Coordinates of C-alpha atoms in Angstrom, one line a residue:
X1 CA -1.3 11.4 -6.7
X2 CA 0.1 8.1 -7.7
X3 CA -3.0 6.1 -8.7
X4 CA -1.0 2.9 -9.0
X5 CA -2.4 -0.6 -8.3
X6 CA -4.5 0.3 -5.3
X7 CA -8.0 -0.3 -4.1
X8 CA -9.6 2.0 -6.6
X9 CA -7.8 1.9 -9.9
X10 CA -4.4 0.7 -10.9
X11 CA -3.6 3.0 -13.7
X12 CA -3.8 6.6 -14.8
X13 CA -6.8 6.1 -17.1
X14 CA -9.2 5.4 -14.2
X15 CA -11.0 2.6 -16.0
X16 CA -12.2 -0.7 -14.5
X17 CA -10.2 -3.8 -15.1
X18 CA -10.8 -5.5 -18.4
X19 CA -9.8 -8.5 -20.5
X20 CA -7.5 -6.6 -22.9
X21 CA -9.9 -7.7 -25.7
X22 CA -9.0 -6.8 -29.3
X23 CA -11.6 -4.7 -31.2
X24 CA -13.8 -6.6 -33.6
X25 CA -14.5 -5.6 -37.2
X26 CA -16.0 -2.2 -37.3
X27 CA -15.6 -1.6 -33.6
X28 CA -15.6 2.0 -32.6
X29 CA -13.2 3.7 -30.1
X30 CA -15.5 2.8 -27.2
X31 CA -15.0 -0.9 -27.7
X32 CA -11.2 -0.8 -28.2
X33 CA -9.1 -1.9 -25.2
X34 CA -7.9 0.9 -23.0
X35 CA -4.3 1.5 -22.3
X36 CA -4.8 0.0 -18.9
X37 CA -6.4 -3.1 -20.3
X38 CA -3.5 -3.6 -22.8
X39 CA -1.0 -3.1 -20.0
X40 CA -2.7 -5.7 -17.8
X41 CA -2.9 -8.1 -20.8
X42 CA 0.9 -7.5 -21.4
X43 CA 1.6 -8.2 -17.7
X44 CA -0.4 -11.4 -17.7
X45 CA 1.2 -12.6 -20.9
X46 CA 4.8 -11.7 -20.0
X47 CA 6.8 -14.8 -18.7
X48 CA 8.6 -12.5 -16.3
X49 CA 7.4 -9.7 -14.0
X50 CA 8.7 -8.2 -10.7
X51 CA 5.4 -8.9 -9.0
X52 CA 2.3 -11.1 -9.7
X53 CA -0.4 -9.2 -7.9
X54 CA -3.3 -11.4 -7.0
X55 CA -6.1 -9.0 -7.5
X56 CA -5.2 -8.6 -11.2
X57 CA -5.1 -12.3 -11.8
X58 CA -8.0 -14.3 -13.4
X59 CA -10.8 -15.2 -11.1
X60 CA -9.9 -18.9 -11.3
X61 CA -6.5 -18.1 -9.8
X62 CA -8.0 -16.0 -7.0
X63 CA -10.4 -18.8 -6.1
X64 CA -7.6 -21.3 -6.0
X65 CA -6.0 -19.4 -3.1
X66 CA -8.6 -20.9 -0.8
X67 CA -7.3 -24.4 -1.6
X68 CA -4.9 -23.8 1.3
X69 CA -7.6 -22.7 3.7
X70 CA -7.5 -26.1 5.5
X71 CA -3.9 -25.4 6.6
X72 CA -4.8 -22.2 8.5
X73 CA -8.3 -23.0 10.0
X74 CA -10.4 -26.0 10.8
X75 CA -12.9 -26.1 8.0
X76 CA -15.2 -28.4 10.0
X77 CA -16.0 -25.4 12.2
X78 CA -19.2 -23.5 11.6
X79 CA -18.9 -20.5 9.3
X80 CA -18.8 -17.0 10.6
X81 CA -21.9 -14.9 11.3
X82 CA -21.4 -11.2 12.0
X83 CA -17.8 -11.5 12.9
X84 CA -17.5 -14.7 15.0
X85 CA -15.7 -17.9 14.1
X86 CA -12.9 -17.5 11.6
X87 CA -13.1 -13.7 11.8
X88 CA -12.5 -13.8 15.5
X89 CA -9.6 -16.2 14.9
X90 CA -8.1 -13.6 12.5
X91 CA -8.6 -10.8 15.0
X92 CA -6.8 -12.7 17.7
X93 CA -3.9 -13.5 15.3
X94 CA -3.5 -9.9 14.4
X95 CA -3.6 -8.7 18.1
X96 CA -1.0 -11.3 18.9
X97 CA 1.3 -10.2 16.0
X98 CA 1.0 -6.5 16.9
X99 CA 1.1 -7.0 20.7
X100 CA -2.2 -5.2 21.3
X101 CA -5.0 -6.1 23.7
X102 CA -7.5 -6.6 20.9
X103 CA -8.2 -6.1 17.2
X104 CA -11.4 -5.8 15.1
X105 CA -11.9 -6.8 11.5
X106 CA -13.1 -4.2 9.1
X107 CA -14.2 -4.6 5.4
X108 CA -12.1 -1.6 4.4
X109 CA -9.2 0.4 5.8
X110 CA -11.0 3.6 5.1
X111 CA -13.7 2.6 7.5
X112 CA -11.3 1.3 10.1
X113 CA -9.4 4.6 10.2
X114 CA -12.4 6.8 10.2
X115 CA -13.8 4.9 13.1
X116 CA -10.5 4.9 15.0
X117 CA -10.0 8.6 14.7
X118 CA -13.6 9.4 15.5
X119 CA -13.4 7.4 18.7
X120 CA -10.2 9.2 19.7
X121 CA -11.8 12.5 18.9
X122 CA -14.6 11.7 21.3
X123 CA -12.1 10.7 24.0
X124 CA -9.8 13.6 23.7
X125 CA -12.5 16.2 23.0
X126 CA -10.6 17.5 20.0
X127 CA -11.7 16.6 16.4
X128 CA -8.4 18.0 14.9
X129 CA -6.1 15.3 13.5
X130 CA -2.5 16.2 12.6
X131 CA -1.5 14.3 9.5
X132 CA 0.6 14.7 6.3
X133 CA -1.2 16.2 3.3
X134 CA -0.1 13.1 1.2
X135 CA -1.6 10.7 3.7
X136 CA -4.4 8.3 2.6
X137 CA -7.4 10.2 4.2
X138 CA -6.4 13.4 2.5
X139 CA -5.7 11.9 -1.0
X140 CA -7.8 8.8 -1.4
X141 CA -11.0 9.0 0.7
X142 CA -13.1 11.8 -0.9
X143 CA -13.0 14.1 2.1
X144 CA -14.6 11.5 4.4
X145 CA -12.7 13.1 7.3
X146 CA -15.0 16.1 7.3
X147 CA -18.0 14.8 5.3
X148 CA -18.6 11.6 7.3
X149 CA -16.6 11.7 10.6
X150 CA -16.7 15.4 11.5
X151 CA -12.9 15.5 11.8
X152 CA -10.6 18.4 10.8
X153 CA -7.1 17.8 9.3
X154 CA -4.1 19.8 10.6
X155 CA -1.3 19.5 8.1
X156 CA 2.1 18.6 9.7
X157 CA 4.5 19.4 6.8
X158 CA 4.5 19.9 3.0
X159 CA 7.8 18.0 2.6
X160 CA 7.6 14.6 0.9
X161 CA 8.5 12.7 4.1
X162 CA 7.1 12.0 7.6
X163 CA 7.0 15.0 9.9
X164 CA 9.8 15.7 12.3
X165 CA 9.5 16.1 16.1
X166 CA 10.2 19.8 15.8
X167 CA 7.4 20.2 13.2
X168 CA 4.9 18.4 15.5
X169 CA 5.9 20.5 18.5
X170 CA 5.6 23.7 16.4
X171 CA 2.1 23.2 15.1
X172 CA 0.2 26.3 15.8
X173 CA -3.1 24.7 17.0
X174 CA -3.9 21.9 19.4
X175 CA -4.8 18.5 18.0
X176 CA -6.3 15.4 19.5
X177 CA -4.5 12.8 17.5
X178 CA -1.4 12.5 15.3
X179 CA -1.8 10.1 12.4
X180 CA 1.4 8.7 10.9
X181 CA 1.2 6.7 7.7
X182 CA 4.0 4.1 7.8
X183 CA 5.3 4.0 5.1
X184 CA 4.0 7.2 3.5
X185 CA 3.0 5.8 0.1
X186 CA 2.4 8.9 -2.0
X187 CA 5.8 10.3 -1.1
X188 CA 7.5 7.1 -2.3
X189 CA 6.8 4.6 0.4
X190 CA 9.2 6.4 2.7
X191 CA 9.8 5.8 6.4
X192 CA 11.7 7.8 9.0
X193 CA 14.6 6.4 11.0
X194 CA 13.7 4.6 14.2
X195 CA 15.1 7.5 16.2
X196 CA 13.0 10.0 14.2
X197 CA 9.9 8.0 14.7
X198 CA 10.3 7.7 18.4
X199 CA 11.0 11.4 18.6
X200 CA 7.8 12.3 16.7
X201 CA 5.7 10.1 19.0
X202 CA 7.3 11.7 22.0
X203 CA 6.5 15.1 20.6
X204 CA 2.9 14.2 20.2
X205 CA 2.7 13.0 23.8
X206 CA 4.1 16.3 24.8
X207 CA 1.2 17.9 23.0
X208 CA -1.2 15.6 25.0
X209 CA -2.3 13.9 21.7
X210 CA -2.8 10.2 21.0
X211 CA -0.9 8.6 18.1
X212 CA -2.6 6.5 15.5
X213 CA -0.6 4.6 12.8
X214 CA -1.9 4.1 9.3
X215 CA -0.1 0.8 9.0
X216 CA -1.7 -0.4 5.7
X217 CA 1.8 -1.5 4.8
X218 CA 3.2 -1.8 8.3
X219 CA 3.9 -5.5 7.7
X220 CA 6.9 -4.7 5.6
X221 CA 8.5 -2.1 7.8
X222 CA 10.4 -4.4 10.1
X223 CA 13.5 -4.6 7.8
X224 CA 13.9 -0.9 7.6
X225 CA 13.5 -0.3 11.4
X226 CA 15.3 -3.4 12.5
X227 CA 12.5 -3.9 15.0
X228 CA 9.7 -6.6 15.4
X229 CA 6.1 -5.7 14.6
X230 CA 5.0 -5.5 18.2
X231 CA 7.7 -3.0 19.0
X232 CA 6.8 -0.8 16.1
X233 CA 3.0 -1.0 16.8
X234 CA 3.7 -0.5 20.5
X235 CA 4.7 3.1 19.9
X236 CA 1.1 4.0 18.9
X237 CA -2.2 4.1 20.7
X238 CA -3.9 2.4 17.8
X239 CA -2.9 0.8 14.5
X240 CA -4.7 -0.1 11.3
X241 CA -3.3 -2.8 9.0
X242 CA -4.4 -4.0 5.6
X243 CA -4.7 -7.6 4.5
X244 CA -4.4 -7.2 0.8
X245 CA -1.7 -4.6 0.1
X246 CA 1.2 -6.9 1.2
X247 CA -0.4 -10.2 2.1
X248 CA -2.4 -10.7 -1.1
X249 CA -5.7 -11.4 0.6
X250 CA -9.0 -10.7 -1.0
X251 CA -9.4 -7.5 1.0
X252 CA -10.2 -6.4 4.6
X253 CA -8.4 -4.6 7.4
X254 CA -8.0 -4.6 11.1
X255 CA -7.9 -2.0 13.8
X256 CA -5.8 -2.9 16.8
X257 CA -5.3 -1.2 20.1
X258 CA -6.7 -1.2 23.7
X259 CA -9.7 -3.4 24.4
X260 CA -11.9 -0.5 25.3
X261 CA -11.2 1.3 22.1
X262 CA -11.7 -1.8 20.0
X263 CA -15.0 -2.5 21.7
X264 CA -16.2 1.1 20.9
X265 CA -14.9 0.7 17.3
X266 CA -17.1 -2.4 16.9
X267 CA -20.2 -0.3 17.7
X268 CA -19.2 2.4 15.2
X269 CA -18.4 -0.3 12.6
X270 CA -22.0 -1.4 12.9
X271 CA -23.2 2.2 12.4
X272 CA -21.0 2.6 9.4
X273 CA -22.4 -0.5 7.8
X274 CA -19.3 -2.6 8.2
X275 CA -20.9 -5.4 10.3
X276 CA -21.0 -7.8 7.3
X277 CA -23.1 -11.0 7.7
X278 CA -20.3 -13.4 6.4
X279 CA -16.7 -12.7 5.6
X280 CA -15.1 -16.1 5.7
X281 CA -13.4 -16.0 2.2
X282 CA -11.7 -12.7 3.0
X283 CA -10.7 -13.9 6.6
X284 CA -9.3 -17.2 5.3
X285 CA -7.3 -15.4 2.6
X286 CA -5.9 -13.1 5.2
X287 CA -4.9 -16.0 7.4
X288 CA -3.2 -17.6 4.4
X289 CA -1.4 -14.4 3.7
X290 CA -0.1 -14.1 7.2
X291 CA 1.3 -17.7 6.9
X292 CA 2.6 -17.4 3.4
X293 CA 3.6 -13.8 2.7
X294 CA 4.4 -12.2 6.0
X295 CA 7.5 -14.3 6.7
X296 CA 8.8 -13.4 3.2
X297 CA 8.4 -9.7 3.3
X298 CA 11.9 -8.9 4.6
X299 CA 13.3 -10.9 1.7
X300 CA 11.3 -8.8 -0.8
X301 CA 12.5 -5.6 0.8
X302 CA 16.1 -6.7 0.5
X303 CA 15.7 -7.6 -3.1
X304 CA 13.9 -4.4 -3.9
X305 CA 17.1 -2.6 -3.0
X306 CA 18.9 -4.7 -5.5
X307 CA 16.3 -4.0 -8.1
X308 CA 16.4 -0.2 -7.5
X309 CA 20.2 0.0 -7.8
X310 CA 20.1 -2.0 -11.0
X311 CA 17.3 0.1 -12.4
X312 CA 19.4 3.3 -11.9
X313 CA 22.4 1.7 -13.6
X314 CA 20.3 0.5 -16.6
X315 CA 18.4 3.8 -17.1
X316 CA 21.7 5.7 -17.0
X317 CA 23.3 3.3 -19.5
X318 CA 20.3 3.7 -21.8
X319 CA 21.0 7.5 -22.1
X320 CA 18.0 9.1 -20.3
X321 CA 18.6 12.8 -19.8
X322 CA 17.5 12.4 -16.2
X323 CA 15.4 10.1 -14.0
X324 CA 14.7 9.5 -10.3
X325 CA 14.3 6.4 -8.2
X326 CA 12.7 7.4 -4.9
X327 CA 13.9 6.6 -2.4
X328 CA 17.3 5.7 -3.9
X329 CA 17.5 2.8 -1.4
X330 CA 13.9 1.5 -0.9
X331 CA 12.6 1.5 2.6
X332 CA 10.0 -1.2 1.7
X333 CA 9.5 -3.6 -1.2
X334 CA 7.8 -0.7 -3.1
X335 CA 9.3 2.5 -4.5
X336 CA 8.7 5.1 -7.2
X337 CA 10.4 5.8 -10.6
X338 CA 10.2 9.2 -12.3
X339 CA 11.0 9.6 -16.0
X340 CA 11.1 12.7 -18.3
X341 CA 8.4 11.6 -20.7
X342 CA 4.6 11.8 -21.0
X343 CA 2.8 9.0 -19.1
X344 CA 1.3 7.5 -22.2
X345 CA 4.6 7.5 -24.0
X346 CA 6.3 5.5 -21.2
X347 CA 3.3 3.2 -20.9
X348 CA 3.4 2.3 -24.6
X349 CA 7.1 1.7 -24.5
X350 CA 6.7 -0.6 -21.4
X351 CA 4.0 -2.6 -23.1
X352 CA 6.0 -3.0 -26.3
X353 CA 9.1 -4.1 -24.4
X354 CA 7.1 -6.7 -22.5
X355 CA 5.7 -8.1 -25.8
X356 CA 9.0 -8.3 -27.5
X357 CA 11.3 -9.4 -24.6
X358 CA 8.9 -11.3 -22.4
X359 CA 10.0 -9.2 -19.4
X360 CA 7.5 -6.7 -17.8
X361 CA 9.7 -4.4 -15.8
X362 CA 7.1 -1.7 -15.3
X363 CA 3.7 -3.4 -14.8
X364 CA 2.1 -0.5 -13.0
X365 CA 0.3 2.5 -14.4
X366 CA 2.2 5.7 -15.1
X367 CA 0.8 8.9 -13.6
X368 CA 1.5 12.3 -15.2
X369 CA 3.3 14.7 -12.8
X370 CA 3.5 17.7 -15.0
X371 CA 4.5 18.5 -18.7
X372 CA 6.7 15.7 -19.9
X373 CA 7.1 14.0 -16.5
X374 CA 5.7 10.6 -15.5
X375 CA 5.9 8.5 -12.3
X376 CA 5.1 4.9 -11.5
X377 CA 5.3 2.6 -8.5
X378 CA 7.5 -0.5 -8.7
X379 CA 6.5 -3.5 -6.6
X380 CA 8.8 -6.4 -5.9
X381 CA 7.3 -9.6 -4.7
X382 CA 8.1 -13.4 -5.0
X383 CA 8.2 -13.2 -8.8
X384 CA 10.8 -10.5 -8.6
X385 CA 13.2 -12.8 -6.7
X386 CA 13.9 -14.5 -10.0
X387 CA 15.4 -11.4 -11.5
X388 CA 19.1 -10.9 -11.1
X389 CA 20.6 -7.4 -11.1
X390 CA 21.8 -8.1 -14.6
X391 CA 18.3 -8.9 -15.7
X392 CA 17.0 -5.6 -14.3
X393 CA 19.8 -3.6 -15.8
X394 CA 19.2 -5.1 -19.2
X395 CA 15.4 -4.4 -19.1
X396 CA 15.9 -0.9 -17.8
X397 CA 18.5 -0.1 -20.5
X398 CA 16.2 -1.5 -23.2
X399 CA 13.3 0.7 -22.1
X400 CA 15.5 3.7 -21.9
X401 CA 16.8 3.2 -25.4
X402 CA 13.2 2.8 -26.7
X403 CA 12.4 6.2 -25.2
X404 CA 15.4 8.0 -26.4
X405 CA 15.3 6.4 -29.8
X406 CA 18.7 4.7 -29.3
X407 CA 19.6 1.2 -30.3
X408 CA 20.6 -1.6 -28.0
X409 CA 24.3 -2.4 -28.1

């Protein structure tokens, strides 16, 4: 599992975010800054980074985001109460972007998907959900499928990619819903081709199953597919989208689909404890993200491809015995890098490089993937657009030489 900068932790040590404080005189090990805290401090202090992720920024910067709230919503309107007002405006905006009849705001994507798939199970009469073993409910939700929603996973394939139409047709048992995570994060943010995707959806229909899309990062898939959001979402019976993973909002998610499904989902949202009294800060931040970040995502994806290519060149020039950039040509603005060193060794080298060069190439945590193997996620956002291919190559070569013990030429 790539822990990465997600909704739980952003590094392999599993600790909460900290200030990167130095230990005082006589401080014991418990008071020393963790590797994660030092990495975040290095990322904050580095003049250059490939991404400036809002949720790791100081609280003062996060609050400043709402200074733009007046540009996305009339602040003279009454505040929201249990999902009306600005929350309704956000739901209507999402439904319009995805081309669905309706959408419902949820405090978390985990809740949104559990509710969606529970509703579909009731309608199809089958609690089995076909999904990839690396998909979010299987890896990141503490078995909520079975423990909370009474659902049963049916694994589609063990390959690090989305399932094929043949694999879906060949599943040995019936299933009520097929869940597709687009992109499949823990396999490297990978996507199928458009033809493969439409084939998989058709195969599910042949099995008389509904299709639900885990679209936490669906917003950035348009560049890869060469299709607008509404056409991609239109393949599915329901879609979940996140507001903070790509749009830099404070949190939140939406479930979009037929009006009757969304109405039922609202009832289950209440039962699950998701009918929050007021959510205007999160809703406003999501509307700001839709205005600011959504139009820029294709640009980030294109530049991520430049970054990935330059990374490969720099790591090779630095003399690493082997490495892997997955996928070689990123499908979104996020991708994985695998290196033949222990996770702590690479993390220390990345922190040292940032302090000495001012460039934080690898700001994310490193996850151990076996003896002497580490993996990280690379995110490219607005800050990354300032990096040329030469900048990336130089930073990658510098890190490689630190790891191999070589010297910069």
